[in-house]
Short mmCIF file of C-alpha atoms in Angstrom, two decimals:
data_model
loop_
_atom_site.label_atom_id
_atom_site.label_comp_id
_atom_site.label_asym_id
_atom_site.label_seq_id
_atom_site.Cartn_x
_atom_site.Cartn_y
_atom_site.Cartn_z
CA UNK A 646 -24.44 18.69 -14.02
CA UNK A 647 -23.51 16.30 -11.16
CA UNK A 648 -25.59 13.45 -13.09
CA UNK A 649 -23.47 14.02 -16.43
CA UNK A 650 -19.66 13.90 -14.46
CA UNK A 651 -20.69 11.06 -12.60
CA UNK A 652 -22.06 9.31 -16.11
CA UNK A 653 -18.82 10.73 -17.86
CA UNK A 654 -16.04 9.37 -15.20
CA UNK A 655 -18.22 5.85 -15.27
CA UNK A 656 -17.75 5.65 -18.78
CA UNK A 657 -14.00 6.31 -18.38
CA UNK A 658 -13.89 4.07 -15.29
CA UNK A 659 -14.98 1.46 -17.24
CA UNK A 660 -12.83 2.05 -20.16
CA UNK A 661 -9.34 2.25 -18.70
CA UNK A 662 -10.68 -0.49 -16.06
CA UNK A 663 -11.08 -2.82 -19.50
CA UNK A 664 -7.08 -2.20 -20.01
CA UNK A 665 -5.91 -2.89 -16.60
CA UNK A 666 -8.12 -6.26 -15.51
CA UNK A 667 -7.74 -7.46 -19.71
CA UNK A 668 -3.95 -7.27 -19.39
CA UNK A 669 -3.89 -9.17 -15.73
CA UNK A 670 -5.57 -11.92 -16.80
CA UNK A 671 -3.63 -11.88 -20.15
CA UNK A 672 -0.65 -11.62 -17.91
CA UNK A 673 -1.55 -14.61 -15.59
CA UNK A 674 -3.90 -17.09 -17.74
CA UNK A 675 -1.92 -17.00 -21.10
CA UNK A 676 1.36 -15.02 -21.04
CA UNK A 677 2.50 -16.75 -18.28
CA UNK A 678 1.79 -20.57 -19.26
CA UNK A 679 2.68 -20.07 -22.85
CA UNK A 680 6.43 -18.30 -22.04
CA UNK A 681 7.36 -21.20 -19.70
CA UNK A 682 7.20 -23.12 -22.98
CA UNK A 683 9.51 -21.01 -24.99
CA UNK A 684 13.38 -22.10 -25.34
CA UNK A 685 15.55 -19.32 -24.08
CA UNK A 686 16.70 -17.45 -27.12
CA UNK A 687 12.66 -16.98 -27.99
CA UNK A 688 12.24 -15.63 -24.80
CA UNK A 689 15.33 -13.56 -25.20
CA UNK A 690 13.76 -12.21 -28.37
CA UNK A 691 10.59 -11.74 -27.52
CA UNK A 692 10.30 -10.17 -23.79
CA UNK A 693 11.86 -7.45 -24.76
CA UNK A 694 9.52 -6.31 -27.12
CA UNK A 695 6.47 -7.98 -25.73
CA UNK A 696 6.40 -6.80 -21.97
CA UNK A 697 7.30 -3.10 -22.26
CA UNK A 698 4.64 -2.57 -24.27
CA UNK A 699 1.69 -4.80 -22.31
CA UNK A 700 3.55 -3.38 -18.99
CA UNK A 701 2.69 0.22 -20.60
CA UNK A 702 -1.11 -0.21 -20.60
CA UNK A 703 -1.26 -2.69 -17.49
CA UNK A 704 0.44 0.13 -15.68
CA UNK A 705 -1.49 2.74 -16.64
CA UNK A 706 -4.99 1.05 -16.56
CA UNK A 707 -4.25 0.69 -13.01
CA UNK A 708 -3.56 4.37 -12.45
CA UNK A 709 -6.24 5.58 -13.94
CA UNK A 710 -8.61 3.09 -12.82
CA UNK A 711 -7.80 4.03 -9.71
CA UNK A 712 -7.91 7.67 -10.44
CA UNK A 713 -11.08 7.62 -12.13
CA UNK A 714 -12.78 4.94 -9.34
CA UNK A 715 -11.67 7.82 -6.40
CA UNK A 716 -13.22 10.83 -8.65
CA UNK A 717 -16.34 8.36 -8.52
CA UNK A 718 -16.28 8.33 -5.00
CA UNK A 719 -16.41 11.51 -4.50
CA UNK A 720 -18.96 12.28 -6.35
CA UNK A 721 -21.57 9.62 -5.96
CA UNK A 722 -20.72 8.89 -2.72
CA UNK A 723 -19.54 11.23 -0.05
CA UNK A 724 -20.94 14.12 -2.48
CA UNK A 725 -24.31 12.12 -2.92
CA UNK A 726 -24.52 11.08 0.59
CA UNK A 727 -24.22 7.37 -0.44
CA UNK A 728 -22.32 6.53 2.03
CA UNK A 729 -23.64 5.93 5.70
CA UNK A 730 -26.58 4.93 7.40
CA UNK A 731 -29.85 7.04 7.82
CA UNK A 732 -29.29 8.43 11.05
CA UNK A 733 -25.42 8.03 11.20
CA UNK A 734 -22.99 11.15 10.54
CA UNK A 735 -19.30 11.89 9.89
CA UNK A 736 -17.77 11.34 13.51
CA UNK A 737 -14.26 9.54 14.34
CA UNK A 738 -15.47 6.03 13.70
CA UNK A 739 -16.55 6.69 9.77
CA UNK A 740 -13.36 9.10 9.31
CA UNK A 741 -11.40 6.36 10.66
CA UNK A 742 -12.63 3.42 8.55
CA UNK A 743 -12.60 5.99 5.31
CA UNK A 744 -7.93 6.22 6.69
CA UNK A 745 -8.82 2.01 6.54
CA UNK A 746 -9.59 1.71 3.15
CA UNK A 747 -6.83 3.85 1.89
CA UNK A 748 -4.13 2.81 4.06
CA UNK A 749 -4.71 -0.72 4.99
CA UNK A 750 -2.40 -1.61 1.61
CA UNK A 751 0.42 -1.19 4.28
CA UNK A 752 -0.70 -3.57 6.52
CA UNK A 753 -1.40 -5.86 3.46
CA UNK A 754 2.12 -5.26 1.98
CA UNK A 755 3.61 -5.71 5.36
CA UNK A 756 2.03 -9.31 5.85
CA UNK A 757 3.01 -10.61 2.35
CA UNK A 758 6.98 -9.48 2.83
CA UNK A 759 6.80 -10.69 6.48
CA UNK A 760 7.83 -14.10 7.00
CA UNK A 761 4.29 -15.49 7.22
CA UNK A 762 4.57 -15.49 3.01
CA UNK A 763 6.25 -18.50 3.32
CA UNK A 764 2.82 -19.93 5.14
CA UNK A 765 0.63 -19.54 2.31
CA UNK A 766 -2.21 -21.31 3.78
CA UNK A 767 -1.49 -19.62 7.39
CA UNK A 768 -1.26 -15.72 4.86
CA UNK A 769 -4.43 -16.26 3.21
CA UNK A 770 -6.47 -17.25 6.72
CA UNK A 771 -4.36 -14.54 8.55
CA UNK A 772 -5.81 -12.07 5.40
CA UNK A 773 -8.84 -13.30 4.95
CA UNK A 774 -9.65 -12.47 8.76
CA UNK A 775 -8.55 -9.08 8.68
CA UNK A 776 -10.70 -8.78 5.85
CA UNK A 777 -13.60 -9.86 7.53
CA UNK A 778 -12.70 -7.48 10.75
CA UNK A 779 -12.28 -5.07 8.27
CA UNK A 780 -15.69 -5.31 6.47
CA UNK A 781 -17.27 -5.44 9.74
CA UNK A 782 -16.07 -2.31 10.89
CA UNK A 783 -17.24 -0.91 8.27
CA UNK A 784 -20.78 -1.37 9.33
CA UNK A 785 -20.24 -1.27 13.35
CA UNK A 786 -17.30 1.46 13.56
CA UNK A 787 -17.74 3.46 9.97
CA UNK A 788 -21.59 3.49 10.12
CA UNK A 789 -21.65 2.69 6.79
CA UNK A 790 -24.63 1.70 4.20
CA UNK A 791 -24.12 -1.46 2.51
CA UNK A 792 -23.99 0.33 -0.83
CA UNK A 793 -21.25 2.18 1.12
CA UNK A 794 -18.94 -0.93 2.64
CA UNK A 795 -18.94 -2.55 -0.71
CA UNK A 796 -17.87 0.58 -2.50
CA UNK A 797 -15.02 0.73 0.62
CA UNK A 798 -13.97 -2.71 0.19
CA UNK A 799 -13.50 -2.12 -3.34
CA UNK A 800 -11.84 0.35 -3.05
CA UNK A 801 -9.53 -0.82 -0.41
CA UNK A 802 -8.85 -4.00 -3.06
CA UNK A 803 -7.85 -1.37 -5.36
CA UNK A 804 -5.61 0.93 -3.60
CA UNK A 805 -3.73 -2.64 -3.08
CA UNK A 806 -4.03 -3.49 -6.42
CA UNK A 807 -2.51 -0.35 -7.90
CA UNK A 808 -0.17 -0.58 -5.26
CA UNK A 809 1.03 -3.51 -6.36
CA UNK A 810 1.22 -2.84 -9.96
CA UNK A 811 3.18 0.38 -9.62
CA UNK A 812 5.77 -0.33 -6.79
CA UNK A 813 5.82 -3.98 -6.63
CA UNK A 814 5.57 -5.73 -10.32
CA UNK A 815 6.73 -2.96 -12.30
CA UNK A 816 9.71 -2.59 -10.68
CA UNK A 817 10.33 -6.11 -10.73
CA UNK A 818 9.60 -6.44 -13.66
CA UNK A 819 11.95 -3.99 -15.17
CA UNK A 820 14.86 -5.93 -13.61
CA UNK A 821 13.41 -8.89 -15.24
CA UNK A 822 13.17 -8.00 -18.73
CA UNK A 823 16.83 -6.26 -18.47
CA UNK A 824 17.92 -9.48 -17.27
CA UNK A 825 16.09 -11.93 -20.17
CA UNK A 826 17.39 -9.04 -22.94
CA UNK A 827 20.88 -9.96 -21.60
CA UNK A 828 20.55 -13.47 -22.09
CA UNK A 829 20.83 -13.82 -18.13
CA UNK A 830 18.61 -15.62 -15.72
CA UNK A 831 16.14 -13.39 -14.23
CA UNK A 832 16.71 -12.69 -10.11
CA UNK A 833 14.37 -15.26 -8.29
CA UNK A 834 13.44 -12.71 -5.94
CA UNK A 835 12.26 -11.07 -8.77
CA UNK A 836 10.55 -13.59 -10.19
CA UNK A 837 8.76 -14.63 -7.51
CA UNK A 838 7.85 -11.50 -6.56
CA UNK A 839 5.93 -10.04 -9.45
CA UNK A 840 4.37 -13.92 -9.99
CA UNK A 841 3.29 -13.13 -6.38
CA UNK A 842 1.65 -9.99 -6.50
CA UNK A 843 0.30 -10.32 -9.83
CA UNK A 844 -1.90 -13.56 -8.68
CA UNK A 845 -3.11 -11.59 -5.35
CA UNK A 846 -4.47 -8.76 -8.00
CA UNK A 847 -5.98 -11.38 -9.90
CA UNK A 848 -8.00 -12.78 -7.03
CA UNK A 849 -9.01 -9.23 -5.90
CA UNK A 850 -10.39 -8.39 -9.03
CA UNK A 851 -13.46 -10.33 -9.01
CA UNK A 852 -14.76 -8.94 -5.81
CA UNK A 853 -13.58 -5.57 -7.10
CA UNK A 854 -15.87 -5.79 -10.19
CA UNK A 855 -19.06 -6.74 -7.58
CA UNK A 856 -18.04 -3.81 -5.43
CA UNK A 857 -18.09 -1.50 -8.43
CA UNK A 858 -21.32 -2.72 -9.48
CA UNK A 859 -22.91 -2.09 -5.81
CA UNK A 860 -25.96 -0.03 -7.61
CA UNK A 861 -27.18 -3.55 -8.75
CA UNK A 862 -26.08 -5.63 -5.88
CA UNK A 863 -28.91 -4.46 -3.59
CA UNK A 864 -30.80 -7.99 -3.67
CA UNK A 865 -27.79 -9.32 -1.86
CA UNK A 866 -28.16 -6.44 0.90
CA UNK A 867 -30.37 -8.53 3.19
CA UNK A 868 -33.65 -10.38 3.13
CA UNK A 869 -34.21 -11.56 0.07
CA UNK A 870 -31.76 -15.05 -0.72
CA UNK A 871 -32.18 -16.09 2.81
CA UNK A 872 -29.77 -13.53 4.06
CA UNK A 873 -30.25 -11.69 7.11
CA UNK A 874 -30.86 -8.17 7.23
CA UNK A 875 -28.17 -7.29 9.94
CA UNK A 876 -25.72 -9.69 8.38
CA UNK A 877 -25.47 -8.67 4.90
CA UNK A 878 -21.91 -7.89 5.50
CA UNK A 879 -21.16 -11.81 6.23
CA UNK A 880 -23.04 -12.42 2.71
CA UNK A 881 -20.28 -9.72 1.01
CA UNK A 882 -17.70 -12.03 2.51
CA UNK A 883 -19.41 -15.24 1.16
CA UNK A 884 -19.31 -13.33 -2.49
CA UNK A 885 -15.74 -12.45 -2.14
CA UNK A 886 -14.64 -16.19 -1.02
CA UNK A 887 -16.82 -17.45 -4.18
CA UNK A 888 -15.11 -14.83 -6.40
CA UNK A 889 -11.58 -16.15 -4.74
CA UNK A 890 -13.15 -19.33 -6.20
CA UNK A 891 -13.82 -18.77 -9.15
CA UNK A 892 -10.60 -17.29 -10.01
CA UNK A 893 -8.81 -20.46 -8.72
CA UNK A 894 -10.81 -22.50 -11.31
CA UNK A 895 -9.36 -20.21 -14.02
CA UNK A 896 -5.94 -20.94 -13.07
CA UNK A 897 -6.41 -24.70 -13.21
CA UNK A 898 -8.21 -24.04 -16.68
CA UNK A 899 -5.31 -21.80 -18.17
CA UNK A 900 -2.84 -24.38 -16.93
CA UNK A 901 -4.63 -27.02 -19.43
CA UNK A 902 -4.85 -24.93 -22.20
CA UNK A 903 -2.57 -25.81 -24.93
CA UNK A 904 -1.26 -24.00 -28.55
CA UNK A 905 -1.41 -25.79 -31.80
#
């Protein structure tokens, strides 16, 4: 019984997963080039119609990837025991980094409106340090199993990611295609916000997709690659700043794509 849900929510996982990461990187590596091209009454024309409906299933990828990903959880995790180290139980330290990976969007969100936005190389070291504090807690404070501190991490990426989506580009979003139907400019703020967010969810998704493959990641948990045992944790880190990578290259590709 346990076996079929678990197979049944993957398969949805999966599914509505598809929707929300297809339409980000629709959103960010050809939407967004191509519409700085257009001449204002296309755009005025065609936002309207376009973005509603592409916001529609971008929106509700997210929710129910994120649903779906927590019912997984759940059930293959702290039902199946997945999650901490032989010899380790549910105490303070593994409750506490469990509040972490659900609640650390608001230190997240709190960084990126803070002044230090404006310091993008000073955000991204300032984030990518409580990241690794984070992911090291994980194994020193939670207790937890590597299987168990990637499944965390990405779950903490997406719990920001939704977060974003729902109460950060959505809403700007809305003021921006009222604005573009009205032949208006669209509020910088605005703008810059949703351009903002939606790049950050872009770069979290490739670690994301690792995390949610952690079954098959176990050659990366130590000792075979030349990693350490004991520091498989600083290896997760070294796939995340590779995935950051990666992503960065497809920005500088979809910036040299051109139509016909």
């Amino acid at each position: 019984m346990m076996d079929g849900l678990t197979f049944v929510f993957r398969w949805l996982h999966i599914f509505v997963g598809i929707i929300w990461i297809g339409h980000l990187y629709f959103f960010n590596w050809v939407n967004g080039p191509m519409t700085l091209k257009l001449a204002a009454a296309t755009k005025q024309a065609v936002v309207p119609e376009l973005m509603p409906r592409a916001l529609y299933w971008f929106r509700w990828g997210a929710a129910w990837t994120w649903i779906t990903g927590l019912i997984l959880m759940l059930l293959v995790f702290y039902h199946g025991g997945l999650t901490l180290d032989l010899g380790n139980s549910w105490g303070v330290g593994a409750l506490l980094m469990v509040a972490v990976t659900f609640l650390g969007v608001f230190i997240y969100d709190a960084i990126w409106k803070s002044a230090l936005k404006d310091n993008l190389r000073a955000a991204v070291i300032v984030s990518f340090l409580l990241l690794a504090a984070t992911v090291w807690a994980f194994v020193e404070i939670g207790g937890f199993q590597p299987r168990g501190v990637l499944i965390h991490t990405g779950a903490m990426f997406g719990t920001m990611m939704a977060f974003n989506v729902w109460f950060r580009i959505w809403p700007a979003q809305q003021r921006i295609i009222a604005a573009v139907k009205a032949g208006d400019a669209p509020p910088a703020a605005d703008a810059g916000l949703a351009a903002l967010r939606s790049k950050h969810n872009t770069y979290m998704s490739l670690p994301l997709l690792w995390a949610m493959a952690n079954e098959h990641a176990t050659p990366f948990f130590g000792g075979n690659f030349w990693i350490p045992g004991d520091y498989y944790w600083a290896a997760w880190l070294a796939v995340i700043a590779i995935g950051w990578h990666i992503i960065f290259q497809c920005y500088r590709k979809a910036a040299k794509v051109q139509g016909m």
